[in-house]
XYZ file of C-alpha atoms in Angstrom:
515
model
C 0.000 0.000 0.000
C 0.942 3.523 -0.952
C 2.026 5.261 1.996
C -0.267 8.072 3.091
C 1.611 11.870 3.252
C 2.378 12.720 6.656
C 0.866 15.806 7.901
C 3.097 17.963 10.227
C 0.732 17.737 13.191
C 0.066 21.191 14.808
C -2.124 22.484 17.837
C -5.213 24.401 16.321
C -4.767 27.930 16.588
C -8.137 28.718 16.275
C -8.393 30.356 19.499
C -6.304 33.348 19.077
C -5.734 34.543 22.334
C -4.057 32.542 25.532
C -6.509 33.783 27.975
C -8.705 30.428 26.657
C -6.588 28.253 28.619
C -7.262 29.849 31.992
C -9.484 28.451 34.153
C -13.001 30.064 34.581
C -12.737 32.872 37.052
C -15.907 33.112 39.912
C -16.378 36.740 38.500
C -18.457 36.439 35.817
C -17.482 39.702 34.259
C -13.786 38.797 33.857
C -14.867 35.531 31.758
C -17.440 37.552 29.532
C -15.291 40.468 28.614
C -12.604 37.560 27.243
C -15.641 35.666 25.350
C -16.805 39.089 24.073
C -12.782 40.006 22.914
C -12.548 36.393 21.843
C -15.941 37.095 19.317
C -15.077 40.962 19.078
C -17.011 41.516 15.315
C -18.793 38.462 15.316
C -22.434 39.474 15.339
C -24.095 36.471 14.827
C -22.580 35.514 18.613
C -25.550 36.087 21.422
C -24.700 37.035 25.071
C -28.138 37.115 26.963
C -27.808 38.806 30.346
C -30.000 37.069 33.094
C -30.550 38.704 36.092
C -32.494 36.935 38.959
C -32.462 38.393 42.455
C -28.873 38.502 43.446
C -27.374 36.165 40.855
C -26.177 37.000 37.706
C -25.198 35.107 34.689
C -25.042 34.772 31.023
C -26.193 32.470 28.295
C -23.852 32.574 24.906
C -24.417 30.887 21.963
C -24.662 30.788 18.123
C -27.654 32.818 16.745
C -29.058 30.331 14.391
C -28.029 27.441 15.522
C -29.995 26.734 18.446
C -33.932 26.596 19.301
C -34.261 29.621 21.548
C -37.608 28.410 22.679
C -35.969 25.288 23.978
C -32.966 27.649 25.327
C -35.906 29.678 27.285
C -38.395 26.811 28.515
C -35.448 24.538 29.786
C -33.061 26.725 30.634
C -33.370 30.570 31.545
C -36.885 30.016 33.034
C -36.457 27.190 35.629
C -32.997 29.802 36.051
C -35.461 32.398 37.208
C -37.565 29.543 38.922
C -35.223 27.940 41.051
C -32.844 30.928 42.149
C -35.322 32.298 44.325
C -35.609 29.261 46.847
C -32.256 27.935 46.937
C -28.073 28.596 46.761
C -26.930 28.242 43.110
C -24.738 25.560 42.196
C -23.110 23.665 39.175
C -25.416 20.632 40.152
C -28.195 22.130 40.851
C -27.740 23.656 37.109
C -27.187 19.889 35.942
C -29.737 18.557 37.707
C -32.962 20.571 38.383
C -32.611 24.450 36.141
C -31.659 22.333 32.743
C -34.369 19.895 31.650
C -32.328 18.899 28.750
C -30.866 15.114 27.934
C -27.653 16.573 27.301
C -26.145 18.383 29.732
C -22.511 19.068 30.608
C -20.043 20.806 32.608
C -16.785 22.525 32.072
C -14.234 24.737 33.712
C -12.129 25.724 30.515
C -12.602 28.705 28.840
C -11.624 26.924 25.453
C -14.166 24.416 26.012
C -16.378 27.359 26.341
C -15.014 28.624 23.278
C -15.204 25.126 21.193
C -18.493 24.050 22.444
C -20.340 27.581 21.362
C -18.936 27.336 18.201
C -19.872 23.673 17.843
C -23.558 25.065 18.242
C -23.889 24.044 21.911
C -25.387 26.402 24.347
C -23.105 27.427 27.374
C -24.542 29.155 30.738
C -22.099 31.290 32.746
C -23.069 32.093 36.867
C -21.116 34.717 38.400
C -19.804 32.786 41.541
C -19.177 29.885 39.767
C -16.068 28.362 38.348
C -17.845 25.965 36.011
C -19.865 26.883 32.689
C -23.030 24.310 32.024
C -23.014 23.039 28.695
C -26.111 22.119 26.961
C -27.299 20.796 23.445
C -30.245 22.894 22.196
C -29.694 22.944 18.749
C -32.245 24.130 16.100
C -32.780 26.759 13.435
C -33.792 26.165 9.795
C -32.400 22.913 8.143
C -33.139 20.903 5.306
C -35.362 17.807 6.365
C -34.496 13.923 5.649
C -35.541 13.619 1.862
C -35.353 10.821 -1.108
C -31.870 11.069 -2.462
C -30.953 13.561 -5.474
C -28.709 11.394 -6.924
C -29.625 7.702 -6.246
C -33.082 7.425 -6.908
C -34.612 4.173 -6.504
C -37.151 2.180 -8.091
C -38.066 0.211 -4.351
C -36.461 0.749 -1.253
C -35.990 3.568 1.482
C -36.700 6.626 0.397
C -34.915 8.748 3.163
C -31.710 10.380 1.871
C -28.911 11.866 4.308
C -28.953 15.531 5.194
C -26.149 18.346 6.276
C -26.439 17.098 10.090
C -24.425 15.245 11.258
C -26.390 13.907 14.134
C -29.114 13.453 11.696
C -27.027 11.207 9.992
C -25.974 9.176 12.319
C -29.380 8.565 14.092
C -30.743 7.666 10.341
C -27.831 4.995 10.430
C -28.430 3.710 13.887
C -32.171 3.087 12.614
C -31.195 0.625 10.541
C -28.009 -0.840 12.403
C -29.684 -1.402 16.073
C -26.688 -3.113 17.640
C -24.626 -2.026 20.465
C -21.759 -3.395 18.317
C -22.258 -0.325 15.962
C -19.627 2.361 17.092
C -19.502 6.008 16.435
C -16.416 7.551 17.281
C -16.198 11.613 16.630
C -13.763 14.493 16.078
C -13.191 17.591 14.868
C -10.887 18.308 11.411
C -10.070 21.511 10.117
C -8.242 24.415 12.419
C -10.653 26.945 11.255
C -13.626 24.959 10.672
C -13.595 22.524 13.168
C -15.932 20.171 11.103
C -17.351 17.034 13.378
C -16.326 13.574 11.430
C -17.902 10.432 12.963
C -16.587 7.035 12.068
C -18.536 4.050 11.630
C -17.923 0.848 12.129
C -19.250 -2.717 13.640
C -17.088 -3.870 16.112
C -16.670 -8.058 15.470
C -17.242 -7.499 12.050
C -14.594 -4.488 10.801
C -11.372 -5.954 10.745
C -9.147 -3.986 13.525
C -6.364 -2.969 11.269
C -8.767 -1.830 9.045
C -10.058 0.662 11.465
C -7.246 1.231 13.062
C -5.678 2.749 9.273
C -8.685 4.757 9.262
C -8.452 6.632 12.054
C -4.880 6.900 11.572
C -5.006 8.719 8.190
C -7.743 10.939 9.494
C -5.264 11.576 12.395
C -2.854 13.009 10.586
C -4.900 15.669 8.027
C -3.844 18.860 9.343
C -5.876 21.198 6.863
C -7.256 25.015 7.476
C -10.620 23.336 7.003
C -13.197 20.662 5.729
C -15.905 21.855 3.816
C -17.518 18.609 2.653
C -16.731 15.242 2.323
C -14.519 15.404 -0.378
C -11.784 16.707 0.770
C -11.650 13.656 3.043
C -12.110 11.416 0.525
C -8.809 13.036 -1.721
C -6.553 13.114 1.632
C -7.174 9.528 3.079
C -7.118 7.763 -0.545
C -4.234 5.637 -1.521
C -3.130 6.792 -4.933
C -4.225 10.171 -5.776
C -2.773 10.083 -9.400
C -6.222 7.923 -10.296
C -9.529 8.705 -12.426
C -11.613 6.123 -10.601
C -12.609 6.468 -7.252
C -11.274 4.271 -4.354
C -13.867 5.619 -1.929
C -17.547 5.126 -2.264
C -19.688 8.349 -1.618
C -23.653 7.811 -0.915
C -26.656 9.764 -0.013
C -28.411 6.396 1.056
C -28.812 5.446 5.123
C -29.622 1.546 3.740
C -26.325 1.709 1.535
C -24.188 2.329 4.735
C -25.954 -0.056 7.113
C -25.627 -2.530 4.450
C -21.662 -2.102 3.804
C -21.416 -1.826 7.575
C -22.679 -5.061 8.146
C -19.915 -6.395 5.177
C -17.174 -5.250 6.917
C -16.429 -1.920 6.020
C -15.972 1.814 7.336
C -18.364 4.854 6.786
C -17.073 8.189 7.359
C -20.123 11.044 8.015
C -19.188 14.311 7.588
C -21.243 17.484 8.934
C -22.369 20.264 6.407
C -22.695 17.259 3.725
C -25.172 14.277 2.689
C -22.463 12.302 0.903
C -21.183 9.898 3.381
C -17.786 8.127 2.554
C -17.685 3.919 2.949
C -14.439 2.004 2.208
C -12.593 -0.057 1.501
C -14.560 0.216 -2.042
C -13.682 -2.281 -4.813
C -14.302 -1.576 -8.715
C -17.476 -3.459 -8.605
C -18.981 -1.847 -5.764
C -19.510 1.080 -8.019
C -21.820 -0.864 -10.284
C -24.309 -2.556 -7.394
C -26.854 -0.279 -6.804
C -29.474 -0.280 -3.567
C -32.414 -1.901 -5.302
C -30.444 -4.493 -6.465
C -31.043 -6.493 -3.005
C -34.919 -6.179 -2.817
C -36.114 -7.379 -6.161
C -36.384 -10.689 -7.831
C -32.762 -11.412 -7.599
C -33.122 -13.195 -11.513
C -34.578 -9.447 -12.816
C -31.137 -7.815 -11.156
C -28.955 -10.525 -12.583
C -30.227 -9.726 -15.911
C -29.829 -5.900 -15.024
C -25.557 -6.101 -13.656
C -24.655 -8.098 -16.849
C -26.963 -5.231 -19.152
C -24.872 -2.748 -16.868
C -21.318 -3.953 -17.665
C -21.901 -4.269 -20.974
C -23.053 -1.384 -21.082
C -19.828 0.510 -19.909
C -17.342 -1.864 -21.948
C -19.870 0.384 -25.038
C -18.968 3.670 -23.148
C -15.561 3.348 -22.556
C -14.837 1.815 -26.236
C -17.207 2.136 -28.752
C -16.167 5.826 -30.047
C -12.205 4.818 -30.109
C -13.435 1.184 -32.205
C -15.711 3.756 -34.298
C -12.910 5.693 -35.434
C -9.965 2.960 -35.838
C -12.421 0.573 -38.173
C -13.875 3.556 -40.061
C -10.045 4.550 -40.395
C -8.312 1.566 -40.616
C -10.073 -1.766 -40.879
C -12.903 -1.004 -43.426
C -13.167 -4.155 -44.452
C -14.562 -5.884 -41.014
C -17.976 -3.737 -41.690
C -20.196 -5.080 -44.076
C -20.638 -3.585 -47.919
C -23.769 -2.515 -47.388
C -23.199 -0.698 -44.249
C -19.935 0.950 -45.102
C -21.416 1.971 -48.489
C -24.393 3.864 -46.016
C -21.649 5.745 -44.008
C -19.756 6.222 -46.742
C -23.030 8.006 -48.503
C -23.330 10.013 -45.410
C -20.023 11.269 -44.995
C -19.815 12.724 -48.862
C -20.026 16.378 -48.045
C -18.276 15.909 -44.461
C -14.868 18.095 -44.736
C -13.167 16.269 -41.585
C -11.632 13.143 -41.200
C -13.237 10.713 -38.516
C -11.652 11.844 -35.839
C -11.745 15.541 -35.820
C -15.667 14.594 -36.680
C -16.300 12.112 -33.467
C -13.785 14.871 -31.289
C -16.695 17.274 -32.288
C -19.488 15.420 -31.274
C -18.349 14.089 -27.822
C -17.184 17.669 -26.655
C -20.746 19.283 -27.897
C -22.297 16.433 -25.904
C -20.065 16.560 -22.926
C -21.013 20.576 -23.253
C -24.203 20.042 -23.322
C -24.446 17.314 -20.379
C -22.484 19.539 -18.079
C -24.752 22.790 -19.420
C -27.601 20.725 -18.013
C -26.247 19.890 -14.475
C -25.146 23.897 -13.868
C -28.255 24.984 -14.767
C -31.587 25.370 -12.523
C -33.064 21.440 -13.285
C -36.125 22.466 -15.460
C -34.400 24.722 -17.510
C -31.246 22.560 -17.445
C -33.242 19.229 -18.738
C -35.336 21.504 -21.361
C -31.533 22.901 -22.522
C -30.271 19.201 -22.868
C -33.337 17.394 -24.576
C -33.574 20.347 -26.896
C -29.649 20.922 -27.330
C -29.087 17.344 -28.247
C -31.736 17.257 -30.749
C -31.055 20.807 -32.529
C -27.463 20.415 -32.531
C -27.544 16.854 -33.574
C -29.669 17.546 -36.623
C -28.367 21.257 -37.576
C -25.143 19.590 -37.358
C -25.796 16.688 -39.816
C -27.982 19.271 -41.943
C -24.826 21.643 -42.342
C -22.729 18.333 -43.529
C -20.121 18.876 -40.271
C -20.587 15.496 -39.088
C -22.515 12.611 -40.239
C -25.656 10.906 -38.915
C -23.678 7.430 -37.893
C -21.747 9.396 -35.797
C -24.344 11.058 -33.885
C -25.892 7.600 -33.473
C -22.471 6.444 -32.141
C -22.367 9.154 -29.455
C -25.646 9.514 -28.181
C -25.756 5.592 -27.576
C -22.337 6.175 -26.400
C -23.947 8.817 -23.981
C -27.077 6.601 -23.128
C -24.292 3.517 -22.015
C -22.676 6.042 -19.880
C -26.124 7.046 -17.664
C -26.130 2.977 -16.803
C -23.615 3.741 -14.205
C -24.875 3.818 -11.099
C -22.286 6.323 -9.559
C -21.646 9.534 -11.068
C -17.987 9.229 -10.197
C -16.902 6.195 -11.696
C -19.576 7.213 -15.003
C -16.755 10.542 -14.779
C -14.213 8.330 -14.995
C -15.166 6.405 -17.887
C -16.246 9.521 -19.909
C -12.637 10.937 -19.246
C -11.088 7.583 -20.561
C -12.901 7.451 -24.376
C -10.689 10.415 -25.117
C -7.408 8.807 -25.116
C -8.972 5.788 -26.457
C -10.380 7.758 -29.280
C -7.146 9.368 -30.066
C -5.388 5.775 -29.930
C -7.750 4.130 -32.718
C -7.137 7.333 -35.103
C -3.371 6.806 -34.375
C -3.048 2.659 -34.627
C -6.873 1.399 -35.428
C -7.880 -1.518 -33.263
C -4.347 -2.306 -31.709
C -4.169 1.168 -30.432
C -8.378 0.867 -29.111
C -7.027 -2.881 -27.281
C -3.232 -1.697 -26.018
C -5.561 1.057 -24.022
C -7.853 -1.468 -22.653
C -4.922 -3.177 -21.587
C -3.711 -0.658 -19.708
C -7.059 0.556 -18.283
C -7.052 -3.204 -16.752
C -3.597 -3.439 -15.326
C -4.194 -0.054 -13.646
C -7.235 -1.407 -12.446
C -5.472 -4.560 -11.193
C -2.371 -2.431 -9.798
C -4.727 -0.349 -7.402
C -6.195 -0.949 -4.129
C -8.202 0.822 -1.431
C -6.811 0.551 2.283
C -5.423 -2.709 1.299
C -7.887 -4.074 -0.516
C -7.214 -5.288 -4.153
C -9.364 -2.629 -6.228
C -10.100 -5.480 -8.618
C -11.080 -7.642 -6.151
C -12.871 -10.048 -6.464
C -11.899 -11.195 -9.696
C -8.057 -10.461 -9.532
C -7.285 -12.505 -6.956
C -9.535 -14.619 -7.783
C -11.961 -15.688 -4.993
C -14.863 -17.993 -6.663
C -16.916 -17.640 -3.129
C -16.812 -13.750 -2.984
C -18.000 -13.520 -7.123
C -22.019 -14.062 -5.812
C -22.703 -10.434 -5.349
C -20.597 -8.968 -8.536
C -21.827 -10.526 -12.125
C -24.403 -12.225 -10.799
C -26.765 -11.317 -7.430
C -27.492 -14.671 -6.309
C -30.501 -15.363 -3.895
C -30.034 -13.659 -0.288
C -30.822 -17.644 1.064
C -27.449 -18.723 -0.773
C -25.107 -15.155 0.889
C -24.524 -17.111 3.724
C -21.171 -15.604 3.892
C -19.653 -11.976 4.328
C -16.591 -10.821 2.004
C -13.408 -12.835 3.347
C -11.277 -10.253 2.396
C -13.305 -7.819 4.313
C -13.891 -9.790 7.315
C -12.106 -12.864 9.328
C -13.964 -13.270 12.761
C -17.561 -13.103 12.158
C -18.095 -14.393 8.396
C -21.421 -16.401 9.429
C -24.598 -13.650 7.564
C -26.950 -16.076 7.791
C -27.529 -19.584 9.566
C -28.135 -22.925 7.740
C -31.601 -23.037 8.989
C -32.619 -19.640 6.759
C -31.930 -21.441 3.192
C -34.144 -24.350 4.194
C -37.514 -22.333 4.689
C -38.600 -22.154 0.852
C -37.996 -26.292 1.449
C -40.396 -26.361 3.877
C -42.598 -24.014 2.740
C -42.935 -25.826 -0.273
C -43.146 -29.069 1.552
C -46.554 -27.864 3.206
């Protein structure tokens, strides 16, 4: 394995001034005057006064992060209750003024600092040399909603969100073991974005966990603004088109590489949640393959492979046999695309160059743009361009065909990133077939496949498992056999607990069908 760049680790220096590592002083006003020089110009920062009889004290927090009603009913009005009738203390806070499940203490002014910032609530008591920290978080947020980007035909229909605790509760739905760990921390010096790491413990391999946590370790970064940025500093080989890290929007997705062994990484402020190891044929499996006829799905992976071998090669074998090997296409074909390339001025290659570029164009026109306007722009640009083009003789009507079904191969892709990776790959094969016909179009194949074969992800062979070959693990990547014949989980993945299912599950169709 690729050895991952060492970060020089540093202390965050987020807090800017040393008076955060003091203790918090009994007079209240010392410890607000540093908060408010701390936050000097940050207006969004709230620092309620509450005054009841003799005590003082102060409530700071995030405006727009937290539910002030909650902040008022559990908080500053059982404050105002329960002052009256007896001596304030840092229990009695805890236990009887803060009606809230999550409720904790401090006596750091950087944990002050940190927690306000991580969109906690802090109360300060003059007299008192601890600060109560409490979780009321709120404000506007998008709700859990079906998936943008991995629609399904059957199967959940809740999608991941921007919170993290969202997240993971939507995980630990689906995953109710007390085997399922969640470990959390913060990345970024500036930021200070929460990662939590899941795993199962019994299931994950140790080491595997243990490499996780040790790349993430060592990131020392200004900041973390989604998931990707992970995803590009933990990765083995960075000099790579396909993508050795699965990203999802899907809950049922994690839970169900969770329970194969592997690692999810949730990151807050995004819905794409990161789960590795990730082989090359993990990118073609998609949700609803597991909860249909598993015959139907069969029929669909195979369509789906095919499918991309059309993607990735079909333009560059275009071009080499139109170029080079006329004679492998029948007369009466080549006599057709000879008739239709009469009045065309460029030679096959310029002319397919054209074509993928206006459709790439036109693809990425219709992602950037608001969606109904953007699909309106690409139905419409594809069918005006295509036919002004053939109309004005710059490219012929075969090789519109050619593209678009090379287009319509590429959408088969479950995963935008690897269907990326593909469309970036048909260049150089293009170029190859104008340059040496076929040889060139199967040299680059060649390659594609020992690049494929020379990766891996944390370990893992990328290719796995068809290169090494394991004959046990190939169930779940041509084919999708019945879930009464999984009876295993991935060996490579997993070496304690490999027992999914017990002998007794495959024999109830037997005796169902017996009575």
């Amino acid at each position: 394995m690729k050895k991952f760049k060492k970060f020089k680790n540093v202390e965050s220096n987020a807090l800017t001034s040393d008076e955060t590592h003091k203790e918090i002083s009994p007079k209240l006003t010392d410890n607000i005057s540093i908060l408010k020089e701390l936050f000097k110009d940050c207006s969004d920062i709230v620092f309620r006064p509450i005054v009841a009889g003799k005590a003082h004290a102060f409530v700071v927090f995030v405006d727009g992060f937290i539910d002030s009603k909650s902040v008022e009913l559990n908080g500053i009005r059982q404050l105002l209750e329960e002052v009256e009738t007896e001596r304030i203390s840092a229990n009695l806070l805890m236990e009887r003024v803060i009606s809230l499940s999550s409720v904790s203490e401090t006596s750091k002014l950087d944990d002050v600092v940190s927690n306000v910032l991580k969109a906690n609530t802090v109360l300060l008591v003059d007299g008192l040399t601890k600060g109560i920290i409490f979780d009321a978080k709120g404000g506007d947020r998008r709700t859990v909603a079906e998936p943008q980007t991995e629609s399904s035909v059957r199967g959940s229909r809740e999608g991941f969100t921007e919170r993290l605790r969202v997240n993971t509760a939507l995980v630990r739905s689906r995953v109710r073991s007390n085997r399922l760990k969640i470990l959390s921390k913060d990345i970024g010096e500036e930021t200070m974005t929460g990662i939590a790491v899941l795993y199962i413990e019994g299931i994950a391999a140790p080491n595997l966990v243990e490499e996780v946590l040790s790349r993430l370790d060592k990131i020392s970064i200004d900041g973390i603004l989604e998931s990707g940025y992970i995803e590009e500093l933990i990765e083995d080989s960075a000099w790579t088109m396909f993508p050795q890290i699965q990203n999802t929007e899907r809950p049922d997705t994690v839970a169900a590489n969770l329970l194969e062994g592997r690692v999810a990484i949730i990151v807050d402020g995004t819905p794409f949640v990161l789960i590795l190891p990730a082989t090359f044929w993990q990118f073609f499996q998609a949700s609803e393959d597991y909860y249909g006829r598993f015959q139907i799905y069969i029929f669909l992976r195979f369509l789906r492979i095919a499918f991309v071998f059309i993607a990735l090669t079909l333009p560059g074998i275009y071009v080499a046999v139109t170029t080079f090997h006329q004679e492998m296409i029948p007369t009466s074909l080549m006599l057709s695309i000879a008739a239709s390339r009469e009045a065309i001025p460029f030679p096959m290659f310029v002319e397919v160059m054209i074509m993928e570029l206006s459709f790439e164009a036109l693809r990425e026109a219709g992602i950037r743009l608001p969606q109904v306007v953007g699909q309106a722009v690409g139905i419409l640009g594809a069918l005006v361009i295509g036919q002004a083009a053939v109309e004005a003789g710059i490219v012929s009507a075969p090789t519109v065909i050619i593209i678009s079904l090379t287009g319509i191969s590429s959408f088969t892709i479950p995963r935008y990133n690897m269907s990326v990776a593909f469309r970036m790959l048909r260049f150089p094969l293009i170029f190859l077939g104008a340059m040496f016909g076929l040889f060139g179009v199967v040299l680059g194949v060649l390659a594609v496949l020992t690049h494929l074969c020379k990766l891996r992800s944390f370990g893992i062979p990328y290719f796995w498992p068809l290169a090494p070959m394991s004959v046990k693990s190939l169930k779940d990547v041509f084919l999708r056999v019945p879930w009464w014949a999984m009876d295993r989980r991935p060996n490579q993945l997993v070496k304690d607990d490999v027992v999914r299912q017990t002998e007794n599950t495959g024999k109830i169709r037997e005796e169902g069908s017996s009575s």
